mmCIF file of C-alpha atoms and ligand atoms in Angstrom:
data_model
loop_
_atom_site.group_PDB
_atom_site.id
_atom_site.type_symbol
_atom_site.label_atom_id
_atom_site.label_comp_id
_atom_site.label_asym_id
_atom_site.label_seq_id
_atom_site.Cartn_x
_atom_site.Cartn_y
_atom_site.Cartn_z
ATOM 1 C CA MET A 1 3.674 4.377 0.656
ATOM 2 C CA GLN A 2 4.052 5.343 -2.402
ATOM 3 C CA ARG A 3 1.471 4.450 -5.198
ATOM 4 C CA THR A 4 4.109 2.451 -7.668
ATOM 5 C CA SER A 5 5.888 0.418 -4.826
ATOM 6 C CA LYS A 6 2.238 0.123 -2.758
ATOM 7 C CA LEU A 7 0.374 -0.995 -6.099
ATOM 8 C CA LEU A 8 2.965 -2.541 -7.855
ATOM 9 C CA HIS A 9 0.597 -2.288 -11.146
ATOM 10 C CA ILE A 10 2.357 -2.929 -14.286
ATOM 11 C CA GLY A 11 0.405 -0.782 -15.836
ATOM 12 C CA ASP A 12 0.616 3.048 -17.363
ATOM 13 C CA HIS A 13 1.279 5.138 -14.447
ATOM 14 C CA SER A 14 0.263 8.230 -15.886
ATOM 15 C CA ARG A 15 0.555 10.673 -13.017
ATOM 16 C CA ASP A 16 0.916 13.236 -14.943
ATOM 17 C CA ILE A 17 -2.127 13.094 -17.297
ATOM 18 C CA ALA A 18 -4.004 14.968 -14.113
ATOM 19 C CA GLY A 19 -1.031 17.238 -13.218
ATOM 20 C CA LEU A 20 -2.403 17.664 -9.939
ATOM 21 C CA THR A 21 -0.747 17.731 -6.417
ATOM 22 C CA TYR A 22 -2.655 15.302 -4.151
ATOM 23 C CA VAL A 23 -4.825 13.274 -6.570
ATOM 24 C CA TYR A 24 -3.629 11.050 -9.748
ATOM 25 C CA PRO A 25 -4.739 8.363 -11.681
ATOM 26 C CA VAL A 26 -3.352 4.600 -11.986
ATOM 27 C CA VAL A 27 -4.299 3.245 -15.740
ATOM 28 C CA SER A 28 -3.698 -0.690 -14.698
ATOM 29 C CA ARG A 29 -4.077 -3.425 -17.621
ATOM 30 C CA ARG A 30 -3.814 -6.280 -15.115
ATOM 31 C CA ALA A 31 -6.236 -5.211 -12.524
ATOM 32 C CA GLY A 32 -8.320 -4.120 -15.456
ATOM 33 C CA GLY A 33 -9.601 -0.545 -14.156
ATOM 34 C CA VAL A 34 -8.519 2.660 -13.138
ATOM 35 C CA SER A 35 -7.284 3.654 -9.464
ATOM 36 C CA ILE A 36 -7.736 6.679 -7.930
ATOM 37 C CA GLY A 37 -4.494 7.707 -6.395
ATOM 38 C CA ILE A 38 -4.356 10.021 -3.314
ATOM 39 C CA ASN A 39 -0.622 11.311 -2.524
ATOM 40 C CA LEU A 40 -0.357 12.738 0.759
ATOM 41 C CA ASN A 41 3.458 12.959 0.591
ATOM 42 C CA PRO A 42 4.371 15.021 -2.156
ATOM 43 C CA ASN A 43 7.664 15.972 -0.245
ATOM 44 C CA ASN A 44 8.804 12.455 -1.280
ATOM 45 C CA ALA A 45 9.068 11.630 2.530
ATOM 46 C CA CYS A 46 8.640 8.385 4.760
ATOM 47 C CA ASN A 47 9.696 7.445 8.047
ATOM 48 C CA TRP A 48 11.082 4.304 6.245
ATOM 49 C CA ARG A 49 13.339 3.257 3.534
ATOM 50 C CA CYS A 50 12.948 0.528 2.134
ATOM 51 C CA VAL A 51 15.350 -1.001 -0.577
ATOM 52 C CA TYR A 52 13.380 -1.479 -2.981
ATOM 53 C CA CYS A 53 11.544 1.931 -2.764
ATOM 54 C CA GLN A 54 10.497 3.259 -6.211
ATOM 55 C CA VAL A 55 9.907 6.373 -4.667
ATOM 56 C CA PRO A 56 12.825 9.009 -6.757
ATOM 57 C CA ASP A 57 14.770 11.154 -4.463
ATOM 58 C CA LEU A 58 13.114 9.673 -1.273
ATOM 59 C CA LYS A 59 13.787 11.455 1.815
ATOM 60 C CA ARG A 60 13.074 10.601 5.602
ATOM 61 C CA GLY A 61 10.448 12.356 7.210
ATOM 62 C CA SER A 62 6.433 12.936 7.500
ATOM 63 C CA ALA A 63 4.148 14.660 5.076
ATOM 64 C CA PRO A 64 3.688 18.173 4.647
ATOM 65 C CA GLN A 65 1.011 19.996 5.890
ATOM 66 C CA LEU A 66 -1.474 19.130 3.765
ATOM 67 C CA ASP A 67 -3.614 21.401 1.685
ATOM 68 C CA LEU A 68 -7.368 20.239 2.631
ATOM 69 C CA VAL A 69 -9.301 22.618 0.163
ATOM 70 C CA THR A 70 -6.934 21.910 -2.688
ATOM 71 C CA LEU A 71 -7.045 18.163 -1.903
ATOM 72 C CA GLU A 72 -10.944 18.194 -2.474
ATOM 73 C CA ALA A 73 -11.203 20.775 -5.200
ATOM 74 C CA GLU A 74 -8.578 18.013 -6.996
ATOM 75 C CA LEU A 75 -10.258 14.994 -5.983
ATOM 76 C CA ARG A 76 -14.049 16.459 -7.015
ATOM 77 C CA THR A 77 -12.227 17.733 -10.448
ATOM 78 C CA PHE A 78 -11.127 13.943 -11.188
ATOM 79 C CA LEU A 79 -14.373 12.183 -10.145
ATOM 80 C CA HIS A 80 -15.824 14.273 -12.228
ATOM 81 C CA GLU A 81 -13.568 13.747 -15.256
ATOM 82 C CA ILE A 82 -14.339 10.575 -14.427
ATOM 83 C CA VAL A 83 -17.848 10.007 -14.083
ATOM 84 C CA HIS A 84 -18.631 13.024 -16.653
ATOM 85 C CA GLY A 85 -16.026 13.860 -18.661
ATOM 86 C CA ASP A 86 -13.925 11.887 -21.133
ATOM 87 C CA PHE A 87 -11.285 10.749 -19.066
ATOM 88 C CA MET A 88 -11.733 7.230 -19.941
ATOM 89 C CA GLN A 89 -12.407 7.480 -23.420
ATOM 90 C CA THR A 90 -9.104 9.614 -23.923
ATOM 91 C CA HIS A 91 -6.876 7.760 -21.634
ATOM 92 C CA VAL A 92 -7.874 4.445 -21.041
ATOM 93 C CA ILE A 93 -8.105 0.752 -22.961
ATOM 94 C CA PRO A 94 -11.513 -0.315 -23.522
ATOM 95 C CA GLU A 95 -10.979 -3.440 -21.291
ATOM 96 C CA ALA A 96 -10.075 -1.526 -18.409
ATOM 97 C CA ARG A 97 -12.632 1.582 -18.850
ATOM 98 C CA ARG A 98 -13.721 0.971 -14.805
ATOM 99 C CA ILE A 99 -13.110 2.746 -11.836
ATOM 100 C CA ASN A 100 -11.003 -0.125 -9.311
ATOM 101 C CA ASP A 101 -10.528 1.646 -6.135
ATOM 102 C CA ILE A 102 -9.566 4.894 -4.425
ATOM 103 C CA ALA A 103 -6.283 4.523 -2.735
ATOM 104 C CA LEU A 104 -4.261 6.161 0.288
ATOM 105 C CA SER A 105 -0.790 5.856 -2.007
ATOM 106 C CA GLY A 106 2.141 7.951 -2.528
ATOM 107 C CA ASN A 107 5.652 8.921 -2.469
ATOM 108 C CA GLY A 108 5.747 8.275 1.418
ATOM 109 C CA GLU A 109 4.084 6.940 4.288
ATOM 110 C CA PRO A 110 0.585 8.283 4.267
ATOM 111 C CA THR A 111 -0.782 7.971 7.920
ATOM 112 C CA SER A 112 2.186 10.466 9.173
ATOM 113 C CA ALA A 113 -0.067 13.098 7.438
ATOM 114 C CA ARG A 114 -1.378 14.965 10.714
ATOM 115 C CA GLU A 115 -4.682 15.361 9.023
ATOM 116 C CA PHE A 116 -5.086 11.744 8.149
ATOM 117 C CA ALA A 117 -8.776 11.619 9.757
ATOM 118 C CA GLN A 118 -10.202 14.434 7.744
ATOM 119 C CA VAL A 119 -9.056 13.021 4.817
ATOM 120 C CA ILE A 120 -11.033 10.197 5.217
ATOM 121 C CA GLU A 121 -13.787 12.397 6.399
ATOM 122 C CA LEU A 122 -13.177 14.439 2.889
ATOM 123 C CA ILE A 123 -12.936 11.322 0.838
ATOM 124 C CA GLY A 124 -16.451 9.511 2.378
ATOM 125 C CA ARG A 125 -18.224 12.934 1.819
ATOM 126 C CA VAL A 126 -16.927 13.688 -1.845
ATOM 127 C CA LYS A 127 -17.543 10.292 -2.492
ATOM 128 C CA ALA A 128 -21.367 10.612 -1.356
ATOM 129 C CA ASP A 129 -21.676 13.145 -4.184
ATOM 130 C CA TYR A 130 -20.595 11.145 -7.106
ATOM 131 C CA ASN A 131 -22.487 7.974 -8.528
ATOM 132 C CA LEU A 132 -19.715 5.739 -8.193
ATOM 133 C CA PRO A 133 -19.845 2.066 -7.934
ATOM 134 C CA LYS A 134 -21.264 0.996 -4.410
ATOM 135 C CA ASN A 135 -18.908 -1.615 -3.878
ATOM 136 C CA LEU A 136 -15.608 0.956 -4.207
ATOM 137 C CA LYS A 137 -12.619 0.401 -2.565
ATOM 138 C CA LEU A 138 -10.739 2.633 -0.588
ATOM 139 C CA VAL A 139 -7.414 1.114 0.060
ATOM 140 C CA LEU A 140 -4.774 2.296 2.306
ATOM 141 C CA ILE A 141 -1.504 1.452 1.561
ATOM 142 C CA THR A 142 0.693 1.509 4.501
ATOM 143 C CA ASN A 143 4.036 0.461 6.629
ATOM 144 C CA GLY A 144 1.663 0.687 9.529
ATOM 145 C CA SER A 145 4.159 2.029 11.834
ATOM 146 C CA LEU A 146 1.811 4.941 13.027
ATOM 147 C CA VAL A 147 -0.901 2.686 13.307
ATOM 148 C CA ASN A 148 -0.426 3.160 17.647
ATOM 149 C CA ARG A 149 -1.312 7.108 16.931
ATOM 150 C CA PRO A 150 -4.980 7.512 17.480
ATOM 151 C CA GLY A 151 -5.630 9.674 14.856
ATOM 152 C CA VAL A 152 -4.484 7.193 12.557
ATOM 153 C CA GLN A 153 -7.063 4.994 14.128
ATOM 154 C CA ALA A 154 -9.493 7.023 13.791
ATOM 155 C CA GLY A 155 -9.076 7.284 10.517
ATOM 156 C CA VAL A 156 -8.367 3.815 9.335
ATOM 157 C CA SER A 157 -12.102 2.569 11.844
ATOM 158 C CA ALA A 158 -13.793 5.675 9.512
ATOM 159 C CA MET A 159 -12.472 3.725 6.719
ATOM 160 C CA ALA A 160 -14.685 0.701 7.652
ATOM 161 C CA GLU A 161 -17.773 2.543 6.877
ATOM 162 C CA LEU A 162 -16.484 2.928 3.592
ATOM 163 C CA ASN A 163 -15.427 -0.298 2.593
ATOM 164 C CA GLY A 164 -12.086 0.179 3.284
ATOM 165 C CA GLU A 165 -9.226 -1.933 3.270
ATOM 166 C CA VAL A 166 -5.727 -1.546 4.832
ATOM 167 C CA TRP A 167 -2.709 -3.245 2.915
ATOM 168 C CA PHE A 168 -0.087 -3.415 6.145
ATOM 169 C CA LYS A 169 3.545 -3.697 4.937
ATOM 170 C CA LEU A 170 5.147 -6.930 6.169
ATOM 171 C CA ASP A 171 8.565 -7.851 4.992
ATOM 172 C CA SER A 172 10.323 -9.364 7.692
ATOM 173 C CA VAL A 173 9.431 -9.902 11.287
ATOM 174 C CA THR A 174 13.043 -9.994 12.592
ATOM 175 C CA ARG A 175 14.723 -7.390 13.589
ATOM 176 C CA GLU A 176 17.512 -7.975 10.903
ATOM 177 C CA GLY A 177 15.338 -8.409 8.153
ATOM 178 C CA ARG A 178 13.538 -4.763 9.017
ATOM 179 C CA GLN A 179 16.699 -3.378 9.245
ATOM 180 C CA ARG A 180 17.903 -4.141 6.327
ATOM 181 C CA ILE A 181 15.215 -4.200 3.967
ATOM 182 C CA ASN A 182 12.620 -1.263 5.618
ATOM 183 C CA ASN A 183 16.092 0.640 7.833
ATOM 184 C CA THR A 184 13.658 0.852 10.337
ATOM 185 C CA ARG A 185 14.149 0.010 13.971
ATOM 186 C CA MET A 186 10.049 -0.792 14.793
ATOM 187 C CA SER A 187 10.455 -3.772 17.068
ATOM 188 C CA LEU A 188 8.299 -6.633 16.620
ATOM 189 C CA MET A 189 6.185 -6.113 19.548
ATOM 190 C CA ARG A 190 5.303 -2.548 18.194
ATOM 191 C CA MET A 191 4.953 -4.356 14.610
ATOM 192 C CA ARG A 192 2.153 -6.826 16.134
ATOM 193 C CA GLU A 193 0.571 -4.431 18.248
ATOM 194 C CA ASN A 194 -0.177 -1.806 15.143
ATOM 195 C CA LEU A 195 -1.065 -4.833 13.185
ATOM 196 C CA ARG A 196 -3.651 -6.041 15.805
ATOM 197 C CA LEU A 197 -4.966 -2.451 15.919
ATOM 198 C CA ALA A 198 -5.307 -2.201 12.407
ATOM 199 C CA THR A 199 -7.186 -5.346 11.728
ATOM 200 C CA ARG A 200 -9.689 -4.826 14.826
ATOM 201 C CA LEU A 201 -10.281 -1.565 12.985
ATOM 202 C CA CYS A 202 -10.404 -2.322 9.467
ATOM 203 C CA PRO A 203 -9.936 -5.486 6.905
ATOM 204 C CA THR A 204 -6.528 -5.675 6.865
ATOM 205 C CA TRP A 205 -4.505 -7.630 4.300
ATOM 206 C CA LEU A 206 -0.500 -8.155 4.571
ATOM 207 C CA GLN A 207 1.598 -6.778 1.898
ATOM 208 C CA THR A 208 4.818 -8.444 1.728
ATOM 209 C CA CYS A 209 7.563 -7.853 -0.846
ATOM 210 C CA VAL A 210 10.047 -10.954 -1.301
ATOM 211 C CA PHE A 211 13.278 -10.615 -3.579
ATOM 212 C CA GLN A 212 16.536 -11.371 -3.556
ATOM 213 C CA ILE A 213 19.921 -9.744 -2.444
ATOM 214 C CA ASN A 214 22.994 -9.984 -3.773
ATOM 215 C CA GLY A 215 21.827 -13.366 -5.795
ATOM 216 C CA MET A 216 20.162 -15.041 -2.626
ATOM 217 C CA ALA A 217 16.676 -15.664 -2.293
ATOM 218 C CA PRO A 218 15.501 -14.824 1.301
ATOM 219 C CA PRO A 219 17.048 -17.088 3.972
ATOM 220 C CA VAL A 220 15.217 -19.693 5.322
ATOM 221 C CA VAL A 221 15.248 -18.347 8.942
ATOM 222 C CA GLU A 222 13.599 -15.505 7.681
ATOM 223 C CA SER A 223 10.418 -17.520 5.610
ATOM 224 C CA ASP A 224 10.544 -19.356 8.860
ATOM 225 C CA ALA A 225 9.968 -17.085 11.175
ATOM 226 C CA TYR A 226 7.286 -15.122 8.661
ATOM 227 C CA LEU A 227 5.071 -18.138 8.868
ATOM 228 C CA SER A 228 5.808 -18.941 12.238
ATOM 229 C CA PHE A 229 4.578 -15.349 13.524
ATOM 230 C CA LEU A 230 1.508 -15.543 10.750
ATOM 231 C CA GLU A 231 0.469 -19.086 12.376
ATOM 232 C CA SER A 232 1.049 -17.181 15.881
ATOM 233 C CA PHE A 233 -1.258 -14.414 15.058
ATOM 234 C CA LEU A 234 -3.908 -15.896 13.825
ATOM 235 C CA ASN A 235 -3.694 -19.057 16.588
ATOM 236 C CA GLU A 236 -4.637 -15.920 19.154
ATOM 237 C CA GLY A 237 -7.964 -15.226 16.931
ATOM 238 C CA GLU A 238 -6.953 -12.309 14.871
ATOM 239 C CA LYS A 239 -8.226 -12.053 11.485
ATOM 240 C CA LEU A 240 -6.674 -11.025 7.964
ATOM 241 C CA LYS A 241 -7.792 -11.187 4.800
ATOM 242 C CA GLY A 242 -4.860 -12.476 3.397
ATOM 243 C CA VAL A 243 -1.648 -11.674 2.150
ATOM 244 C CA LEU A 244 -0.411 -9.886 -1.224
ATOM 245 C CA LEU A 245 2.435 -11.638 -1.876
ATOM 246 C CA TYR A 246 5.101 -8.925 -4.553
ATOM 247 C CA GLY A 247 8.109 -9.595 -6.200
ATOM 248 C CA LEU A 248 9.886 -6.743 -7.741
ATOM 249 C CA ALA A 249 7.238 -5.475 -10.103
ATOM 250 C CA ARG A 250 9.394 -2.410 -10.933
ATOM 251 C CA PRO A 251 12.815 -1.411 -10.642
ATOM 252 C CA SER A 252 14.038 0.446 -6.848
ATOM 253 C CA MET A 253 14.661 4.174 -6.622
ATOM 254 C CA GLN A 254 17.412 3.423 -3.783
ATOM 255 C CA PRO A 255 21.307 2.789 -3.770
ATOM 256 C CA GLU A 256 20.887 -1.009 -3.453
ATOM 257 C CA ALA A 257 18.852 -1.284 -6.780
ATOM 258 C CA PRO A 258 21.943 -3.221 -8.605
ATOM 259 C CA ARG A 259 22.340 -5.600 -5.627
ATOM 260 C CA LEU A 260 18.698 -6.462 -6.302
ATOM 261 C CA THR A 261 16.937 -9.089 -8.293
ATOM 262 C CA LYS A 262 13.392 -11.050 -8.163
ATOM 263 C CA VAL A 263 13.297 -14.500 -6.838
ATOM 264 C CA ASP A 264 12.099 -17.131 -9.006
ATOM 265 C CA GLN A 265 8.464 -18.146 -9.920
ATOM 266 C CA VAL A 266 9.129 -21.489 -8.024
ATOM 267 C CA TRP A 267 10.272 -19.492 -4.842
ATOM 268 C CA MET A 268 7.406 -17.468 -5.165
ATOM 269 C CA GLU A 269 4.841 -20.504 -5.397
ATOM 270 C CA THR A 270 6.436 -22.455 -2.838
ATOM 271 C CA PHE A 271 6.245 -19.571 -0.172
ATOM 272 C CA SER A 272 2.840 -18.591 -1.456
ATOM 273 C CA ALA A 273 1.992 -22.974 -0.766
ATOM 274 C CA ARG A 274 3.104 -22.342 2.758
ATOM 275 C CA ILE A 275 0.958 -19.468 3.797
ATOM 276 C CA GLN A 276 -1.976 -20.993 2.178
ATOM 277 C CA ALA A 277 -1.628 -24.123 4.383
ATOM 278 C CA LEU A 278 -1.935 -21.513 7.171
ATOM 279 C CA GLY A 279 -5.571 -21.009 6.082
ATOM 280 C CA VAL A 280 -4.739 -17.960 4.904
ATOM 281 C CA GLU A 281 -5.831 -16.307 0.975
ATOM 282 C CA VAL A 282 -2.928 -15.266 -0.697
ATOM 283 C CA ARG A 283 -2.886 -13.168 -4.192
ATOM 284 C CA LEU A 284 0.459 -13.155 -5.816
ATOM 285 C CA ASN A 285 2.137 -10.766 -8.087
ATOM 286 C CA PRO A 286 5.376 -12.014 -8.831
HETATM 287 S S1 SF4 B 301 7.620 1.924 3.499
HETATM 288 FE FE1 SF4 B 301 9.151 1.910 2.281
HETATM 289 S S2 SF4 B 301 8.283 0.826 -0.341
HETATM 290 FE FE2 SF4 B 301 6.849 3.111 1.083
HETATM 291 S S3 SF4 B 301 7.164 4.385 0.545
HETATM 292 FE FE3 SF4 B 301 8.246 4.447 2.727
HETATM 293 S S4 SF4 B 301 10.138 3.770 1.896
HETATM 294 FE FE4 SF4 B 301 8.701 3.309 0.123
#
């Protein structure tokens, strides 16, 4: 899940400032701070192909073999720069000079990295060596499709000890919808089981993107199915932190881009209210 899509920040996406392979800063005026992004997919590869994906030259595939020595060196360099150097003064407007989180997010699906659990261990180890805010979050922005892998579960479970949060993509609960939006054939049963696994291992938000295709807002059948899914998931006693509800914040880099437009504010707010009526917190990022 690439940072630009997954965090959907409006702001200065200054990946080039650091010029590193895996680590990059995202300065967000709206969130009022700096996120330390970790991109495990420098090869722009994802196992899905969402029509709104903002990764340029996206290709199907997995993260490449990671160079953990380089990743650790980059993370240390960057944290040193933020904590002891002049990064904030040089690159960040005064009102955003704080660290918001460390986020596993990049140009593809981060959990497709074989070394995913080792990466979490590495982050925990490095983080402990710096004087960082106690409540600094570690966010995993994921399409959730690989949570059934034991290595991913080990990493997600370790995240819970590091003030972790999983942002689990859920754009549609119908087979057609997931095929149309995410270009995946993953079954609803697999998605539900993976969501269940994630929520039990680490606090989890759903991350849902809504938009118009060819000028048409999501069909009623889609939004009704989404709400029924949520209701039944919660009725089974599963816990969710809430729903991050996004519109199209930045342009898609996929061939479908010309067909995609934002849903209007009223649609977003109505849908948000229906989710909240289920007792679920919604954070709206139109
Ligand atoms: S899950 Fe979708 S939005 Fe995220 S990187 Fe893959 S294709 Fe892009």
